[in-house]
Amino acid sequence: MNRIISRGMAVFSRKLGVNGVCDVVEFHASPKGVELAGREGKWLPVPVEYKRGRPKENDADSLQLCCQAMCLEEMLLCDRIPKAYLYYGETARRTAVVLDETLREKVKALLVEMHELYTREYTPRVKPGKSCNACSLKDLCLPRLYRTDSAAEYVRKRLEESL
Ligand code: SF4
């Protein structure tokens, strides 16, 4: 076997100040990989992120994937992970994402900005779009709140829906 699959793997990075869960991490047999308990040889971690929808026009999914890889590199003290994969349910295709320096720098810059916002206790307005429909965070983010004119109008509409 030249591939080991781990699902729902928790990851974190002290340097970046983030944690999360990878949908899937594949460990590919590679001399550049790391040793795994109970396995012979070396294994390079390769995150694979599954999305229900289709590829987005922005690079949000690639950034999330790159961040997962950076967490894995730090956790496992392994070489740079050169590429990882996004899988989209609507197209049923797996797309390789090259984890280059540009993408890595953007991940770092966005996380610095995120921590600054958190320290200032400021919640930026979200930009609802088509991708909200397939987003796993939509019940937390509540993007429809931003489509209404006021909190009072939102409450009125929800009350009408429940009658
Ligand atoms: S639900 Fe929120 S987090 Fe998800 S895509 Fe929409 S705005 Fe972004």
PDB file of C-alpha atoms and ligand atoms in Angstrom:
ATOM      1  CA  MET A   1       0.000   0.000   0.000  1.00  0.00           C
ATOM      2  CA  ASN A   2       1.453   3.397  -0.940  1.00  0.00           C
ATOM      3  CA  ARG A   3      -1.274   5.577   0.537  1.00  0.00           C
ATOM      4  CA  ILE A   4      -2.876   5.891   3.982  1.00  0.00           C
ATOM      5  CA  ILE A   5      -6.133   7.819   4.442  1.00  0.00           C
ATOM      6  CA  SER A   6      -7.023   9.769   7.592  1.00  0.00           C
ATOM      7  CA  ARG A   7     -10.483  11.378   7.819  1.00  0.00           C
ATOM      8  CA  GLY A   8     -11.500  14.260  10.083  1.00  0.00           C
ATOM      9  CA  MET A   9      -7.963  14.935  11.258  1.00  0.00           C
ATOM     10  CA  ALA A  10      -7.627  17.818  13.739  1.00  0.00           C
ATOM     11  CA  VAL A  11      -4.835  20.257  12.855  1.00  0.00           C
ATOM     12  CA  PHE A  12      -3.363  23.385  14.421  1.00  0.00           C
ATOM     13  CA  SER A  13      -0.529  25.870  14.043  1.00  0.00           C
ATOM     14  CA  ARG A  14       0.950  27.835  16.932  1.00  0.00           C
ATOM     15  CA  LYS A  15       2.800  30.089  14.466  1.00  0.00           C
ATOM     16  CA  LEU A  16      -0.378  30.972  12.578  1.00  0.00           C
ATOM     17  CA  GLY A  17      -2.691  30.855  15.593  1.00  0.00           C
ATOM     18  CA  VAL A  18      -5.315  28.614  14.015  1.00  0.00           C
ATOM     19  CA  ASN A  19      -6.820  25.182  14.401  1.00  0.00           C
ATOM     20  CA  GLY A  20      -9.344  23.189  12.448  1.00  0.00           C
ATOM     21  CA  VAL A  21     -10.243  19.841  10.984  1.00  0.00           C
ATOM     22  CA  CYS A  22      -9.141  18.458   7.609  1.00  0.00           C
ATOM     23  CA  ASP A  23     -11.791  16.517   5.699  1.00  0.00           C
ATOM     24  CA  VAL A  24      -9.150  14.034   4.538  1.00  0.00           C
ATOM     25  CA  VAL A  25      -5.388  13.781   4.861  1.00  0.00           C
ATOM     26  CA  GLU A  26      -3.757  11.274   2.540  1.00  0.00           C
ATOM     27  CA  PHE A  27      -0.289  10.095   3.522  1.00  0.00           C
ATOM     28  CA  HIS A  28       1.663   9.258   0.360  1.00  0.00           C
ATOM     29  CA  ALA A  29       4.745   7.047   0.517  1.00  0.00           C
ATOM     30  CA  SER A  30       7.657   9.451  -0.040  1.00  0.00           C
ATOM     31  CA  PRO A  31      11.270   9.790   1.070  1.00  0.00           C
ATOM     32  CA  LYS A  32      10.376  13.429   1.902  1.00  0.00           C
ATOM     33  CA  GLY A  33       7.681  12.342   4.317  1.00  0.00           C
ATOM     34  CA  VAL A  34       7.638  11.594   8.043  1.00  0.00           C
ATOM     35  CA  GLU A  35       7.603   8.383  10.028  1.00  0.00           C
ATOM     36  CA  LEU A  36       4.199   7.217  11.272  1.00  0.00           C
ATOM     37  CA  ALA A  37       3.652   5.029  14.327  1.00  0.00           C
ATOM     38  CA  GLY A  38       3.187   1.398  13.332  1.00  0.00           C
ATOM     39  CA  ARG A  39       4.081   1.971   9.657  1.00  0.00           C
ATOM     40  CA  GLU A  40       7.268   1.333   7.794  1.00  0.00           C
ATOM     41  CA  GLY A  41       8.809   3.964   5.555  1.00  0.00           C
ATOM     42  CA  LYS A  42       8.095   7.674   5.270  1.00  0.00           C
ATOM     43  CA  TRP A  43       4.794   9.352   4.465  1.00  0.00           C
ATOM     44  CA  LEU A  44       4.076  12.813   3.088  1.00  0.00           C
ATOM     45  CA  PRO A  45       0.766  14.337   4.279  1.00  0.00           C
ATOM     46  CA  VAL A  46      -1.473  15.651   1.488  1.00  0.00           C
ATOM     47  CA  PRO A  47      -4.715  17.372   2.530  1.00  0.00           C
ATOM     48  CA  VAL A  48      -7.836  16.895   0.417  1.00  0.00           C
ATOM     49  CA  GLU A  49     -10.757  19.261   1.025  1.00  0.00           C
ATOM     50  CA  TYR A  50     -14.238  18.243  -0.087  1.00  0.00           C
ATOM     51  CA  LYS A  51     -16.736  20.891  -1.169  1.00  0.00           C
ATOM     52  CA  ARG A  52     -20.377  20.262  -1.959  1.00  0.00           C
ATOM     53  CA  GLY A  53     -20.589  22.950  -4.638  1.00  0.00           C
ATOM     54  CA  ARG A  54     -18.427  23.902  -7.600  1.00  0.00           C
ATOM     55  CA  PRO A  55     -15.132  25.844  -7.852  1.00  0.00           C
ATOM     56  CA  LYS A  56     -15.458  29.454  -6.669  1.00  0.00           C
ATOM     57  CA  GLU A  57     -14.352  32.554  -8.548  1.00  0.00           C
ATOM     58  CA  ASN A  58     -12.173  33.564  -5.595  1.00  0.00           C
ATOM     59  CA  ASP A  59      -9.266  31.668  -4.011  1.00  0.00           C
ATOM     60  CA  ALA A  60     -10.938  31.014  -0.615  1.00  0.00           C
ATOM     61  CA  ASP A  61     -10.848  27.227  -0.991  1.00  0.00           C
ATOM     62  CA  SER A  62      -7.186  27.202  -2.050  1.00  0.00           C
ATOM     63  CA  LEU A  63      -6.309  29.405   0.927  1.00  0.00           C
ATOM     64  CA  GLN A  64      -8.128  27.072   3.332  1.00  0.00           C
ATOM     65  CA  LEU A  65      -6.337  24.082   1.823  1.00  0.00           C
ATOM     66  CA  CYS A  66      -2.943  25.803   1.977  1.00  0.00           C
ATOM     67  CA  CYS A  67      -3.549  26.704   5.621  1.00  0.00           C
ATOM     68  CA  GLN A  68      -4.280  23.046   6.384  1.00  0.00           C
ATOM     69  CA  ALA A  69      -1.006  22.045   4.729  1.00  0.00           C
ATOM     70  CA  MET A  70       0.935  24.680   6.693  1.00  0.00           C
ATOM     71  CA  CYS A  71      -0.578  23.332   9.928  1.00  0.00           C
ATOM     72  CA  LEU A  72       0.413  19.773   8.988  1.00  0.00           C
ATOM     73  CA  GLU A  73       3.977  20.839   8.151  1.00  0.00           C
ATOM     74  CA  GLU A  74       4.318  22.475  11.569  1.00  0.00           C
ATOM     75  CA  MET A  75       2.628  19.650  13.506  1.00  0.00           C
ATOM     76  CA  LEU A  76       4.532  16.829  11.847  1.00  0.00           C
ATOM     77  CA  LEU A  77       7.824  18.692  11.284  1.00  0.00           C
ATOM     78  CA  CYS A  78       7.823  17.606   7.670  1.00  0.00           C
ATOM     79  CA  ASP A  79       9.136  19.045   4.428  1.00  0.00           C
ATOM     80  CA  ARG A  80       7.008  21.510   2.512  1.00  0.00           C
ATOM     81  CA  ILE A  81       3.900  19.930   1.070  1.00  0.00           C
ATOM     82  CA  PRO A  82       4.128  20.935  -2.600  1.00  0.00           C
ATOM     83  CA  LYS A  83       0.502  20.391  -3.577  1.00  0.00           C
ATOM     84  CA  ALA A  84      -2.874  19.396  -2.202  1.00  0.00           C
ATOM     85  CA  TYR A  85      -6.344  18.755  -3.637  1.00  0.00           C
ATOM     86  CA  LEU A  86      -9.836  20.227  -3.744  1.00  0.00           C
ATOM     87  CA  TYR A  87     -12.760  17.976  -4.630  1.00  0.00           C
ATOM     88  CA  TYR A  88     -16.034  19.536  -5.771  1.00  0.00           C
ATOM     89  CA  GLY A  89     -19.257  17.546  -5.495  1.00  0.00           C
ATOM     90  CA  GLU A  90     -21.053  19.327  -8.357  1.00  0.00           C
ATOM     91  CA  THR A  91     -18.291  18.640 -10.862  1.00  0.00           C
ATOM     92  CA  ALA A  92     -17.133  15.378  -9.209  1.00  0.00           C
ATOM     93  CA  ARG A  93     -13.560  16.391  -9.952  1.00  0.00           C
ATOM     94  CA  ARG A  94     -10.406  16.624  -7.929  1.00  0.00           C
ATOM     95  CA  THR A  95      -8.235  19.661  -8.633  1.00  0.00           C
ATOM     96  CA  ALA A  96      -4.573  19.951  -7.664  1.00  0.00           C
ATOM     97  CA  VAL A  97      -3.568  23.187  -5.932  1.00  0.00           C
ATOM     98  CA  VAL A  98       0.106  24.161  -5.971  1.00  0.00           C
ATOM     99  CA  LEU A  99       1.040  25.464  -2.518  1.00  0.00           C
ATOM    100  CA  ASP A 100       3.469  28.114  -3.700  1.00  0.00           C
ATOM    101  CA  GLU A 101       5.031  31.008  -1.828  1.00  0.00           C
ATOM    102  CA  THR A 102       2.413  33.500  -3.041  1.00  0.00           C
ATOM    103  CA  LEU A 103      -0.446  31.424  -1.614  1.00  0.00           C
ATOM    104  CA  ARG A 104       1.430  30.834   1.644  1.00  0.00           C
ATOM    105  CA  GLU A 105       2.133  34.554   2.094  1.00  0.00           C
ATOM    106  CA  LYS A 106      -1.533  35.345   1.483  1.00  0.00           C
ATOM    107  CA  VAL A 107      -2.569  32.810   4.150  1.00  0.00           C
ATOM    108  CA  LYS A 108      -0.191  34.451   6.646  1.00  0.00           C
ATOM    109  CA  ALA A 109      -1.363  37.990   5.802  1.00  0.00           C
ATOM    110  CA  LEU A 110      -5.053  37.075   6.102  1.00  0.00           C
ATOM    111  CA  LEU A 111      -4.495  35.403   9.452  1.00  0.00           C
ATOM    112  CA  VAL A 112      -2.623  38.446  10.766  1.00  0.00           C
ATOM    113  CA  GLU A 113      -5.603  40.552   9.665  1.00  0.00           C
ATOM    114  CA  MET A 114      -8.035  38.077  11.282  1.00  0.00           C
ATOM    115  CA  HIS A 115      -6.193  38.250  14.610  1.00  0.00           C
ATOM    116  CA  GLU A 116      -6.157  42.054  14.487  1.00  0.00           C
ATOM    117  CA  LEU A 117      -9.927  42.112  13.939  1.00  0.00           C
ATOM    118  CA  TYR A 118     -10.380  39.643  16.781  1.00  0.00           C
ATOM    119  CA  THR A 119      -8.233  41.758  19.123  1.00  0.00           C
ATOM    120  CA  ARG A 120     -10.259  44.847  18.199  1.00  0.00           C
ATOM    121  CA  GLU A 121     -13.461  42.811  18.753  1.00  0.00           C
ATOM    122  CA  TYR A 122     -14.642  43.918  15.319  1.00  0.00           C
ATOM    123  CA  THR A 123     -16.827  41.678  13.178  1.00  0.00           C
ATOM    124  CA  PRO A 124     -16.598  42.638   9.495  1.00  0.00           C
ATOM    125  CA  ARG A 125     -19.731  42.538   7.345  1.00  0.00           C
ATOM    126  CA  VAL A 126     -19.972  39.372   5.310  1.00  0.00           C
ATOM    127  CA  LYS A 127     -20.506  39.455   1.554  1.00  0.00           C
ATOM    128  CA  PRO A 128     -23.335  37.016   0.873  1.00  0.00           C
ATOM    129  CA  GLY A 129     -23.227  35.318  -2.502  1.00  0.00           C
ATOM    130  CA  LYS A 130     -24.187  32.178  -4.379  1.00  0.00           C
ATOM    131  CA  SER A 131     -21.528  30.202  -2.522  1.00  0.00           C
ATOM    132  CA  CYS A 132     -23.427  30.724   0.760  1.00  0.00           C
ATOM    133  CA  ASN A 133     -25.944  28.048  -0.319  1.00  0.00           C
ATOM    134  CA  ALA A 134     -23.333  25.286  -0.150  1.00  0.00           C
ATOM    135  CA  CYS A 135     -21.309  26.771   2.734  1.00  0.00           C
ATOM    136  CA  SER A 136     -21.007  24.629   5.861  1.00  0.00           C
ATOM    137  CA  LEU A 137     -20.828  27.818   7.973  1.00  0.00           C
ATOM    138  CA  LYS A 138     -24.083  29.369   6.837  1.00  0.00           C
ATOM    139  CA  ASP A 139     -25.969  28.472  10.033  1.00  0.00           C
ATOM    140  CA  LEU A 140     -23.294  30.252  12.073  1.00  0.00           C
ATOM    141  CA  CYS A 141     -22.662  33.114   9.683  1.00  0.00           C
ATOM    142  CA  LEU A 142     -26.380  33.783   8.977  1.00  0.00           C
ATOM    143  CA  PRO A 143     -25.689  35.655   5.702  1.00  0.00           C
ATOM    144  CA  ARG A 144     -29.409  36.340   5.209  1.00  0.00           C
ATOM    145  CA  LEU A 145     -29.235  38.754   8.161  1.00  0.00           C
ATOM    146  CA  TYR A 146     -27.293  41.085   5.896  1.00  0.00           C
ATOM    147  CA  ARG A 147     -29.858  41.009   3.129  1.00  0.00           C
ATOM    148  CA  THR A 148     -32.492  42.704   5.270  1.00  0.00           C
ATOM    149  CA  ASP A 149     -32.788  46.403   6.011  1.00  0.00           C
ATOM    150  CA  SER A 150     -32.884  46.099   9.781  1.00  0.00           C
ATOM    151  CA  ALA A 151     -32.976  43.688  12.692  1.00  0.00           C
ATOM    152  CA  ALA A 152     -36.652  44.560  13.191  1.00  0.00           C
ATOM    153  CA  GLU A 153     -37.452  43.587   9.615  1.00  0.00           C
ATOM    154  CA  TYR A 154     -35.535  40.332   9.995  1.00  0.00           C
ATOM    155  CA  VAL A 155     -37.481  39.409  13.146  1.00  0.00           C
ATOM    156  CA  ARG A 156     -40.774  40.303  11.466  1.00  0.00           C
ATOM    157  CA  LYS A 157     -40.017  38.082   8.457  1.00  0.00           C
ATOM    158  CA  ARG A 158     -38.920  35.133  10.598  1.00  0.00           C
ATOM    159  CA  LEU A 159     -42.105  35.466  12.685  1.00  0.00           C
ATOM    160  CA  GLU A 160     -44.203  35.482   9.512  1.00  0.00           C
ATOM    161  CA  GLU A 161     -42.403  32.334   8.291  1.00  0.00           C
ATOM    162  CA  SER A 162     -43.147  30.522  11.544  1.00  0.00           C
ATOM    163  CA  LEU A 163     -46.931  31.238  11.426  1.00  0.00           C
TER     164      LEU A 163
HETATM  165  S1  SF4 B   1     -22.325  31.677   4.644  1.00  0.00           S
HETATM  166 FE1  SF4 B   1     -20.913  33.249   5.445  1.00  0.00          FE
HETATM  167  S2  SF4 B   1     -18.923  32.225   5.526  1.00  0.00           S
HETATM  168 FE2  SF4 B   1     -20.217  31.014   4.181  1.00  0.00          FE
HETATM  169  S3  SF4 B   1     -19.821  31.784   2.105  1.00  0.00           S
HETATM  170 FE3  SF4 B   1     -21.592  32.923   2.890  1.00  0.00          FE
HETATM  171  S4  SF4 B   1     -20.732  34.785   3.806  1.00  0.00           S
HETATM  172 FE4  SF4 B   1     -19.014  33.325   3.562  1.00  0.00          FE
END
